[in-house]
Amino acid sequence: MNTITKYVVLLTLCLIATGMSAQETQKDSIAYRENGLKIDRLTELKKTIQEEEREFLKAEVEMINERLEKGLITKSQAEKLKKEAAKKRALNIENRIAIIDNKIALLERNDAEYNDGNSESVMIGVSLGKFSGFSFSKNKPKKYDKRTTSDLVFAVGFNNAIGEGQKIGDEYTFMQSGFLELGWAWKTRVFKDNNAVRLKYGFSFQWNKLTPKDDRYFVQDGNTTTLQTFPSELTESEFRITNLVFPLHFEFGPSKKIERKNYFRYSTYKHFKIGIGGYAGFNIGTQQKLRFKEDGDRVKEKIRRSYNATPFVYGLSAYVGYGSIGIYAKYDLSPMFKDQTFDQHNLSMGFRFDLD
């Protein structure tokens, strides 16, 4: 190795060492700043804890006063409960702040990579400058009487369309025509002191699919929509109407009252229920899908147009269930197509799941 090569290698090693040193210094600086930010957030969190526990105490006192006004407890019992609540919240503040102080002491004594063995985060949110983020607490006191709850609604089953003098399956295949419904519902107890009657309401997307028989498909000619025979053999003929509806049901059935120290709830788990009502909404899409062979080639067509589908839809619906599962039926009082000489109405039957 000649002299020039030695100098080049030596210079390269020096540059690498300098770069590594600079990276370590930068890393230490970042770690120091991260520790400082964590300490700032924890300091702000101490203030949030005090405010949060005071708000919890205020809510508990309001619930106690509400029970006193309803005659569920005596004045002396109310005073005792208030003192217990105040003592509990004072101890909560003391204990939670002690935990924060210990975390701050650990951060001040160690570097940012120190692991205290606790993987839970004390703060969830975003930080920007001096803004310390949002904190979320899981120990928020329960509302004493919660009359409204919400749940996901899912329904699936068979769909068909009938008109005057027609039976199910006359025009459309029974097994290949179906419906799907997905929505969100709120359930409110009607009476103050019992849960025998509930009002269930919300919004749902309904997909109603029809499969015409005998190689027929829908044809729109101006303001008229008719079923006609396709020029060649169809391997698939599917007509789908998509609606956004707002159901409303009166739900009847027994329930179990669950009473706790600071709240009570009604549960319909493992109980029978009956829902009777209806829905109204709007058509938001109509599509026809056809599959056939043309000159030996397989052809698939998806046609999206109005097909004169009724823009405003409404109907009747009902369900009978046990717990979260039920049998469901719905019938469109509005015709499938507007301004037709012969009206047809969607009829659906299947299963309903109220995932509350």
Short mmCIF file of C-alpha atoms in Angstrom, two decimals:
data_model
loop_
_atom_site.label_atom_id
_atom_site.label_comp_id
_atom_site.label_asym_id
_atom_site.label_seq_id
_atom_site.Cartn_x
_atom_site.Cartn_y
_atom_site.Cartn_z
CA MET A 1 0.00 0.00 0.00
CA ASN A 2 1.60 3.33 -1.08
CA THR A 3 1.61 6.54 0.95
CA ILE A 4 -1.29 8.19 -0.90
CA THR A 5 -3.49 5.13 -0.33
CA LYS A 6 -2.63 5.13 3.38
CA TYR A 7 -3.65 8.79 3.69
CA VAL A 8 -6.93 8.14 1.83
CA VAL A 9 -7.80 5.19 4.10
CA LEU A 10 -6.85 7.18 7.23
CA LEU A 11 -8.96 10.16 6.11
CA THR A 12 -11.94 7.88 5.36
CA LEU A 13 -11.73 6.25 8.81
CA CYS A 14 -11.58 9.69 10.45
CA LEU A 15 -14.66 10.84 8.55
CA ILE A 16 -16.58 7.67 9.53
CA ALA A 17 -15.60 8.07 13.19
CA THR A 18 -16.60 11.76 13.14
CA GLY A 19 -19.93 10.91 11.54
CA MET A 20 -20.64 8.21 14.10
CA SER A 21 -19.77 10.59 16.91
CA ALA A 22 -22.05 13.26 15.45
CA GLN A 23 -24.89 10.73 15.15
CA GLU A 24 -24.47 9.66 18.77
CA THR A 25 -24.46 13.30 19.89
CA GLN A 26 -27.57 13.98 17.83
CA LYS A 27 -29.24 10.87 19.24
CA ASP A 28 -28.43 11.96 22.80
CA SER A 29 -29.81 15.41 22.08
CA ILE A 30 -33.06 13.97 20.68
CA ALA A 31 -33.38 11.61 23.66
CA TYR A 32 -32.90 14.54 26.05
CA ARG A 33 -35.60 16.55 24.29
CA GLU A 34 -37.97 13.55 24.30
CA ASN A 35 -37.49 13.13 28.04
CA GLY A 36 -38.17 16.83 28.54
CA LEU A 37 -41.38 16.62 26.50
CA LYS A 38 -42.53 13.56 28.47
CA ILE A 39 -41.94 15.39 31.74
CA ASP A 40 -43.85 18.44 30.47
CA ARG A 41 -46.79 16.23 29.44
CA LEU A 42 -46.84 14.44 32.79
CA THR A 43 -46.76 17.77 34.62
CA GLU A 44 -49.77 18.95 32.60
CA LEU A 45 -51.46 15.61 33.21
CA LYS A 46 -51.35 16.22 36.98
CA LYS A 47 -53.56 19.27 36.46
CA THR A 48 -55.88 17.26 34.20
CA ILE A 49 -56.21 14.55 36.86
CA GLN A 50 -57.37 17.05 39.48
CA GLU A 51 -59.92 18.59 37.10
CA GLU A 52 -61.11 15.16 35.92
CA GLU A 53 -61.66 13.78 39.42
CA ARG A 54 -63.53 16.94 40.43
CA GLU A 55 -65.82 16.52 37.41
CA PHE A 56 -66.38 12.86 38.32
CA LEU A 57 -67.27 13.89 41.88
CA LYS A 58 -69.68 16.52 40.56
CA ALA A 59 -71.38 13.90 38.34
CA GLU A 60 -71.66 11.44 41.22
CA VAL A 61 -73.17 14.08 43.50
CA GLU A 62 -75.72 14.94 40.80
CA MET A 63 -76.70 11.26 40.51
CA ILE A 64 -77.05 11.01 44.29
CA ASN A 65 -79.26 14.13 44.32
CA GLU A 66 -81.35 12.63 41.52
CA ARG A 67 -81.89 9.45 43.53
CA LEU A 68 -82.77 11.58 46.59
CA GLU A 69 -85.34 13.57 44.60
CA LYS A 70 -86.93 10.34 43.34
CA GLY A 71 -87.23 9.08 46.90
CA LEU A 72 -84.93 6.12 46.28
CA ILE A 73 -82.69 7.08 49.24
CA THR A 74 -83.06 9.18 52.41
CA LYS A 75 -81.33 12.47 53.11
CA SER A 76 -78.93 10.85 55.58
CA GLN A 77 -78.07 8.14 53.07
CA ALA A 78 -77.44 10.81 50.44
CA GLU A 79 -75.05 12.69 52.76
CA LYS A 80 -73.20 9.49 53.54
CA LEU A 81 -72.85 8.62 49.85
CA LYS A 82 -71.57 12.14 49.08
CA LYS A 83 -68.91 11.88 51.80
CA GLU A 84 -67.83 8.47 50.50
CA ALA A 85 -67.64 9.83 46.95
CA ALA A 86 -65.59 12.86 48.05
CA LYS A 87 -63.20 10.64 50.02
CA LYS A 88 -62.79 8.27 47.08
CA ARG A 89 -62.04 11.08 44.61
CA ALA A 90 -59.55 12.72 47.03
CA LEU A 91 -57.70 9.42 47.37
CA ASN A 92 -57.82 8.96 43.59
CA ILE A 93 -56.15 12.35 43.10
CA GLU A 94 -53.51 11.54 45.71
CA ASN A 95 -52.73 8.10 44.27
CA ARG A 96 -52.78 9.11 40.61
CA ILE A 97 -50.54 12.14 41.20
CA ALA A 98 -48.15 9.96 43.20
CA ILE A 99 -47.89 7.66 40.18
CA ILE A 100 -47.16 10.63 37.90
CA ASP A 101 -44.54 11.99 40.33
CA ASN A 102 -42.79 8.61 40.32
CA LYS A 103 -42.77 8.54 36.53
CA ILE A 104 -41.29 12.07 36.42
CA ALA A 105 -38.59 11.01 38.91
CA LEU A 106 -37.72 8.02 36.70
CA LEU A 107 -37.45 10.21 33.60
CA GLU A 108 -35.28 12.77 35.37
CA ARG A 109 -32.95 10.07 36.65
CA ASN A 110 -32.65 7.99 33.45
CA ASP A 111 -32.33 8.38 29.68
CA ALA A 112 -35.21 8.18 27.17
CA GLU A 113 -34.58 4.50 26.36
CA TYR A 114 -35.07 3.40 29.98
CA ASN A 115 -37.91 0.87 30.27
CA ASP A 116 -39.83 0.97 33.53
CA GLY A 117 -41.66 -2.29 32.72
CA ASN A 118 -45.02 -0.58 32.21
CA SER A 119 -46.18 -0.70 28.58
CA GLU A 120 -49.34 1.31 29.20
CA SER A 121 -49.37 4.86 27.92
CA VAL A 122 -50.39 7.63 30.30
CA MET A 123 -51.44 9.93 27.47
CA ILE A 124 -53.22 9.27 24.20
CA GLY A 125 -53.36 12.04 21.64
CA VAL A 126 -51.15 14.47 19.76
CA SER A 127 -48.66 17.04 20.92
CA LEU A 128 -47.83 20.30 19.22
CA GLY A 129 -45.48 22.72 20.90
CA LYS A 130 -46.72 23.35 24.44
CA PHE A 131 -49.97 21.61 23.70
CA SER A 132 -49.76 18.39 25.68
CA GLY A 133 -52.42 16.36 23.93
CA PHE A 134 -55.75 14.83 24.80
CA SER A 135 -56.13 12.39 27.66
CA PHE A 136 -58.77 9.69 27.78
CA SER A 137 -59.87 8.00 30.96
CA LYS A 138 -61.58 4.62 31.31
CA ASN A 139 -62.87 5.26 34.83
CA LYS A 140 -65.59 7.70 33.87
CA PRO A 141 -68.60 7.12 36.15
CA LYS A 142 -71.54 5.34 34.56
CA LYS A 143 -74.77 7.22 33.98
CA TYR A 144 -77.30 6.15 36.61
CA ASP A 145 -80.15 5.54 34.14
CA LYS A 146 -79.25 5.08 30.47
CA ARG A 147 -82.52 5.00 28.52
CA THR A 148 -80.98 5.00 25.01
CA THR A 149 -78.50 2.47 23.63
CA SER A 150 -77.25 1.77 20.10
CA ASP A 151 -76.22 -1.27 18.08
CA LEU A 152 -75.29 -2.57 14.65
CA VAL A 153 -78.09 -4.13 12.57
CA PHE A 154 -77.44 -6.76 9.90
CA ALA A 155 -80.07 -8.70 7.96
CA VAL A 156 -79.88 -11.17 5.08
CA GLY A 157 -82.31 -13.46 3.29
CA PHE A 158 -84.55 -14.04 0.28
CA ASN A 159 -86.09 -11.31 -1.86
CA ASN A 160 -88.82 -11.34 -4.48
CA ALA A 161 -91.37 -9.03 -6.07
CA ILE A 162 -95.09 -9.58 -6.39
CA GLY A 163 -98.01 -7.77 -7.96
CA GLU A 164 -101.73 -8.26 -8.33
CA GLY A 165 -102.51 -11.90 -9.13
CA GLN A 166 -98.87 -12.95 -8.73
CA LYS A 167 -97.28 -15.32 -6.27
CA ILE A 168 -93.71 -15.46 -4.97
CA GLY A 169 -91.52 -17.07 -7.61
CA ASP A 170 -93.76 -16.41 -10.63
CA GLU A 171 -91.44 -13.84 -12.22
CA TYR A 172 -88.17 -14.23 -10.32
CA THR A 173 -86.24 -17.25 -9.05
CA PHE A 174 -86.70 -17.68 -5.32
CA MET A 175 -83.31 -19.08 -4.32
CA GLN A 176 -81.20 -16.69 -6.44
CA SER A 177 -82.99 -13.48 -5.47
CA GLY A 178 -81.91 -12.04 -2.15
CA PHE A 179 -81.58 -9.00 0.04
CA LEU A 180 -78.99 -7.55 2.40
CA GLU A 181 -79.40 -4.83 5.00
CA LEU A 182 -76.74 -3.09 7.07
CA GLY A 183 -77.36 -0.19 9.41
CA TRP A 184 -77.13 1.42 12.82
CA ALA A 185 -80.00 1.67 15.28
CA TRP A 186 -80.77 3.44 18.54
CA LYS A 187 -83.12 1.93 21.11
CA THR A 188 -84.93 4.14 23.63
CA ARG A 189 -87.03 2.93 26.55
CA VAL A 190 -90.55 4.36 26.19
CA PHE A 191 -91.68 4.18 29.81
CA LYS A 192 -89.71 5.60 32.70
CA ASP A 193 -90.00 2.72 35.14
CA ASN A 194 -90.04 -0.38 32.93
CA ASN A 195 -88.53 -1.68 29.70
CA ALA A 196 -91.56 -3.49 28.26
CA VAL A 197 -91.76 -1.17 25.22
CA ARG A 198 -88.79 0.25 23.33
CA LEU A 199 -88.60 2.58 20.34
CA LYS A 200 -85.99 1.40 17.83
CA TYR A 201 -84.90 3.78 15.08
CA GLY A 202 -81.88 4.53 12.90
CA PHE A 203 -80.68 4.24 9.31
CA SER A 204 -79.94 1.30 7.00
CA PHE A 205 -78.67 0.52 3.54
CA GLN A 206 -80.86 -2.05 1.78
CA TRP A 207 -79.78 -4.03 -1.27
CA ASN A 208 -82.69 -5.83 -3.00
CA LYS A 209 -81.67 -8.26 -5.75
CA LEU A 210 -83.98 -9.93 -8.29
CA THR A 211 -83.11 -12.68 -10.77
CA PRO A 212 -85.68 -12.81 -13.62
CA LYS A 213 -86.69 -16.21 -15.02
CA ASP A 214 -86.56 -17.52 -18.61
CA ASP A 215 -83.64 -15.44 -19.98
CA ARG A 216 -85.41 -12.17 -19.37
CA TYR A 217 -84.00 -8.79 -18.42
CA PHE A 218 -85.27 -5.30 -17.67
CA VAL A 219 -85.57 -2.78 -20.52
CA GLN A 220 -86.23 0.92 -20.00
CA ASP A 221 -88.12 2.59 -22.83
CA GLY A 222 -88.72 6.21 -21.88
CA ASN A 223 -90.93 6.23 -18.79
CA THR A 224 -91.75 2.53 -19.04
CA THR A 225 -89.71 -0.38 -17.69
CA THR A 226 -90.62 -3.92 -18.78
CA LEU A 227 -89.26 -7.47 -18.62
CA GLN A 228 -88.28 -8.73 -22.08
CA THR A 229 -86.63 -11.85 -23.46
CA PHE A 230 -82.92 -11.45 -24.16
CA PRO A 231 -81.79 -12.14 -27.77
CA SER A 232 -79.50 -14.99 -26.62
CA GLU A 233 -79.22 -17.36 -23.67
CA LEU A 234 -78.32 -15.60 -20.40
CA THR A 235 -75.98 -17.27 -17.94
CA GLU A 236 -76.80 -14.53 -15.42
CA SER A 237 -79.47 -11.86 -15.16
CA GLU A 238 -79.41 -9.80 -11.96
CA PHE A 239 -81.28 -6.61 -11.13
CA ARG A 240 -80.36 -4.73 -7.94
CA ILE A 241 -81.98 -1.74 -6.24
CA THR A 242 -80.09 0.05 -3.46
CA ASN A 243 -82.00 2.17 -0.93
CA LEU A 244 -81.08 4.31 2.04
CA VAL A 245 -83.92 4.01 4.54
CA PHE A 246 -84.76 5.15 8.06
CA PRO A 247 -86.53 2.35 9.96
CA LEU A 248 -88.77 2.88 12.99
CA HIS A 249 -90.01 -0.02 15.12
CA PHE A 250 -91.88 -0.45 18.38
CA GLU A 251 -90.15 -3.31 20.16
CA PHE A 252 -91.99 -5.34 22.81
CA GLY A 253 -90.67 -7.98 25.15
CA PRO A 254 -89.42 -8.82 28.63
CA SER A 255 -86.01 -7.83 29.94
CA LYS A 256 -83.89 -8.28 33.04
CA LYS A 257 -83.15 -5.33 35.31
CA ILE A 258 -79.53 -5.27 36.45
CA GLU A 259 -78.99 -3.10 39.52
CA ARG A 260 -75.64 -1.92 40.78
CA LYS A 261 -74.59 0.48 43.52
CA ASN A 262 -74.44 3.59 41.34
CA TYR A 263 -76.45 2.62 38.23
CA PHE A 264 -78.96 0.18 36.74
CA ARG A 265 -79.56 -1.23 33.28
CA TYR A 266 -82.14 -3.34 31.43
CA SER A 267 -80.89 -6.31 29.41
CA THR A 268 -82.78 -8.22 26.69
CA TYR A 269 -80.09 -10.92 26.52
CA LYS A 270 -81.72 -14.38 26.27
CA HIS A 271 -85.22 -12.85 26.08
CA PHE A 272 -87.83 -12.91 23.32
CA LYS A 273 -88.76 -9.69 21.53
CA ILE A 274 -91.12 -8.55 18.80
CA GLY A 275 -90.62 -5.49 16.61
CA ILE A 276 -93.37 -3.92 14.48
CA GLY A 277 -92.94 -0.84 12.34
CA GLY A 278 -91.80 0.40 8.99
CA TYR A 279 -89.28 2.44 7.06
CA ALA A 280 -89.03 5.27 4.57
CA GLY A 281 -86.14 6.51 2.50
CA PHE A 282 -84.63 7.05 -0.92
CA ASN A 283 -83.42 5.05 -3.86
CA ILE A 284 -79.68 5.73 -4.24
CA GLY A 285 -78.78 3.35 -7.06
CA THR A 286 -80.11 0.85 -9.60
CA GLN A 287 -77.99 -1.63 -11.54
CA GLN A 288 -78.49 -4.55 -13.91
CA LYS A 289 -75.82 -7.20 -14.51
CA LEU A 290 -75.95 -9.55 -17.50
CA ARG A 291 -73.68 -12.45 -18.53
CA PHE A 292 -73.99 -14.14 -21.93
CA LYS A 293 -72.03 -15.46 -24.90
CA GLU A 294 -71.62 -13.52 -28.12
CA ASP A 295 -69.72 -14.97 -31.10
CA GLY A 296 -68.16 -17.51 -28.78
CA ASP A 297 -66.90 -14.86 -26.35
CA ARG A 298 -68.09 -14.48 -22.77
CA VAL A 299 -69.60 -11.04 -22.22
CA LYS A 300 -70.38 -9.34 -18.92
CA GLU A 301 -72.36 -6.11 -18.80
CA LYS A 302 -73.09 -3.85 -15.86
CA ILE A 303 -75.69 -1.21 -16.68
CA ARG A 304 -76.33 1.62 -14.22
CA ARG A 305 -79.36 3.78 -14.94
CA SER A 306 -82.58 4.81 -13.25
CA TYR A 307 -84.85 2.16 -14.84
CA ASN A 308 -87.66 4.45 -13.56
CA ALA A 309 -87.12 3.09 -10.04
CA THR A 310 -89.32 4.78 -7.46
CA PRO A 311 -87.19 7.58 -5.91
CA PHE A 312 -89.02 7.62 -2.55
CA VAL A 313 -89.48 4.22 -0.94
CA TYR A 314 -91.50 3.20 2.10
CA GLY A 315 -92.83 0.01 3.58
CA LEU A 316 -93.71 -2.18 6.56
CA SER A 317 -91.35 -4.45 8.50
CA ALA A 318 -91.38 -6.72 11.52
CA TYR A 319 -89.13 -9.14 13.38
CA VAL A 320 -89.37 -11.79 16.07
CA GLY A 321 -86.17 -12.55 17.93
CA TYR A 322 -84.43 -14.13 20.85
CA GLY A 323 -81.48 -12.20 22.20
CA SER A 324 -79.53 -10.82 19.21
CA ILE A 325 -80.96 -13.14 16.51
CA GLY A 326 -84.38 -12.94 14.89
CA ILE A 327 -86.60 -13.72 11.89
CA TYR A 328 -87.21 -10.63 9.78
CA ALA A 329 -89.68 -9.62 7.04
CA LYS A 330 -90.21 -6.41 5.09
CA TYR A 331 -92.60 -5.34 2.35
CA ASP A 332 -92.33 -2.25 0.14
CA LEU A 333 -95.65 -0.42 -0.01
CA SER A 334 -94.09 1.75 -2.71
CA PRO A 335 -93.95 0.12 -6.17
CA MET A 336 -90.59 -0.88 -7.65
CA PHE A 337 -91.07 1.41 -10.65
CA LYS A 338 -92.95 4.69 -10.92
CA ASP A 339 -95.72 5.39 -13.44
CA GLN A 340 -96.10 1.75 -14.55
CA THR A 341 -99.31 0.12 -15.76
CA PHE A 342 -98.58 -2.87 -13.52
CA ASP A 343 -97.15 -2.35 -10.04
CA GLN A 344 -94.76 -4.77 -8.35
CA HIS A 345 -93.58 -4.59 -4.73
CA ASN A 346 -90.46 -5.99 -3.09
CA LEU A 347 -90.99 -8.63 -0.43
CA SER A 348 -88.09 -9.86 1.72
CA MET A 349 -87.75 -12.56 4.37
CA GLY A 350 -84.69 -13.66 6.27
CA PHE A 351 -82.64 -13.38 9.44
CA ARG A 352 -81.84 -10.27 11.44
CA PHE A 353 -78.93 -9.74 13.82
CA ASP A 354 -79.05 -6.89 16.33
CA LEU A 355 -75.47 -6.81 17.60
CA ASP A 356 -76.02 -4.85 20.83
#
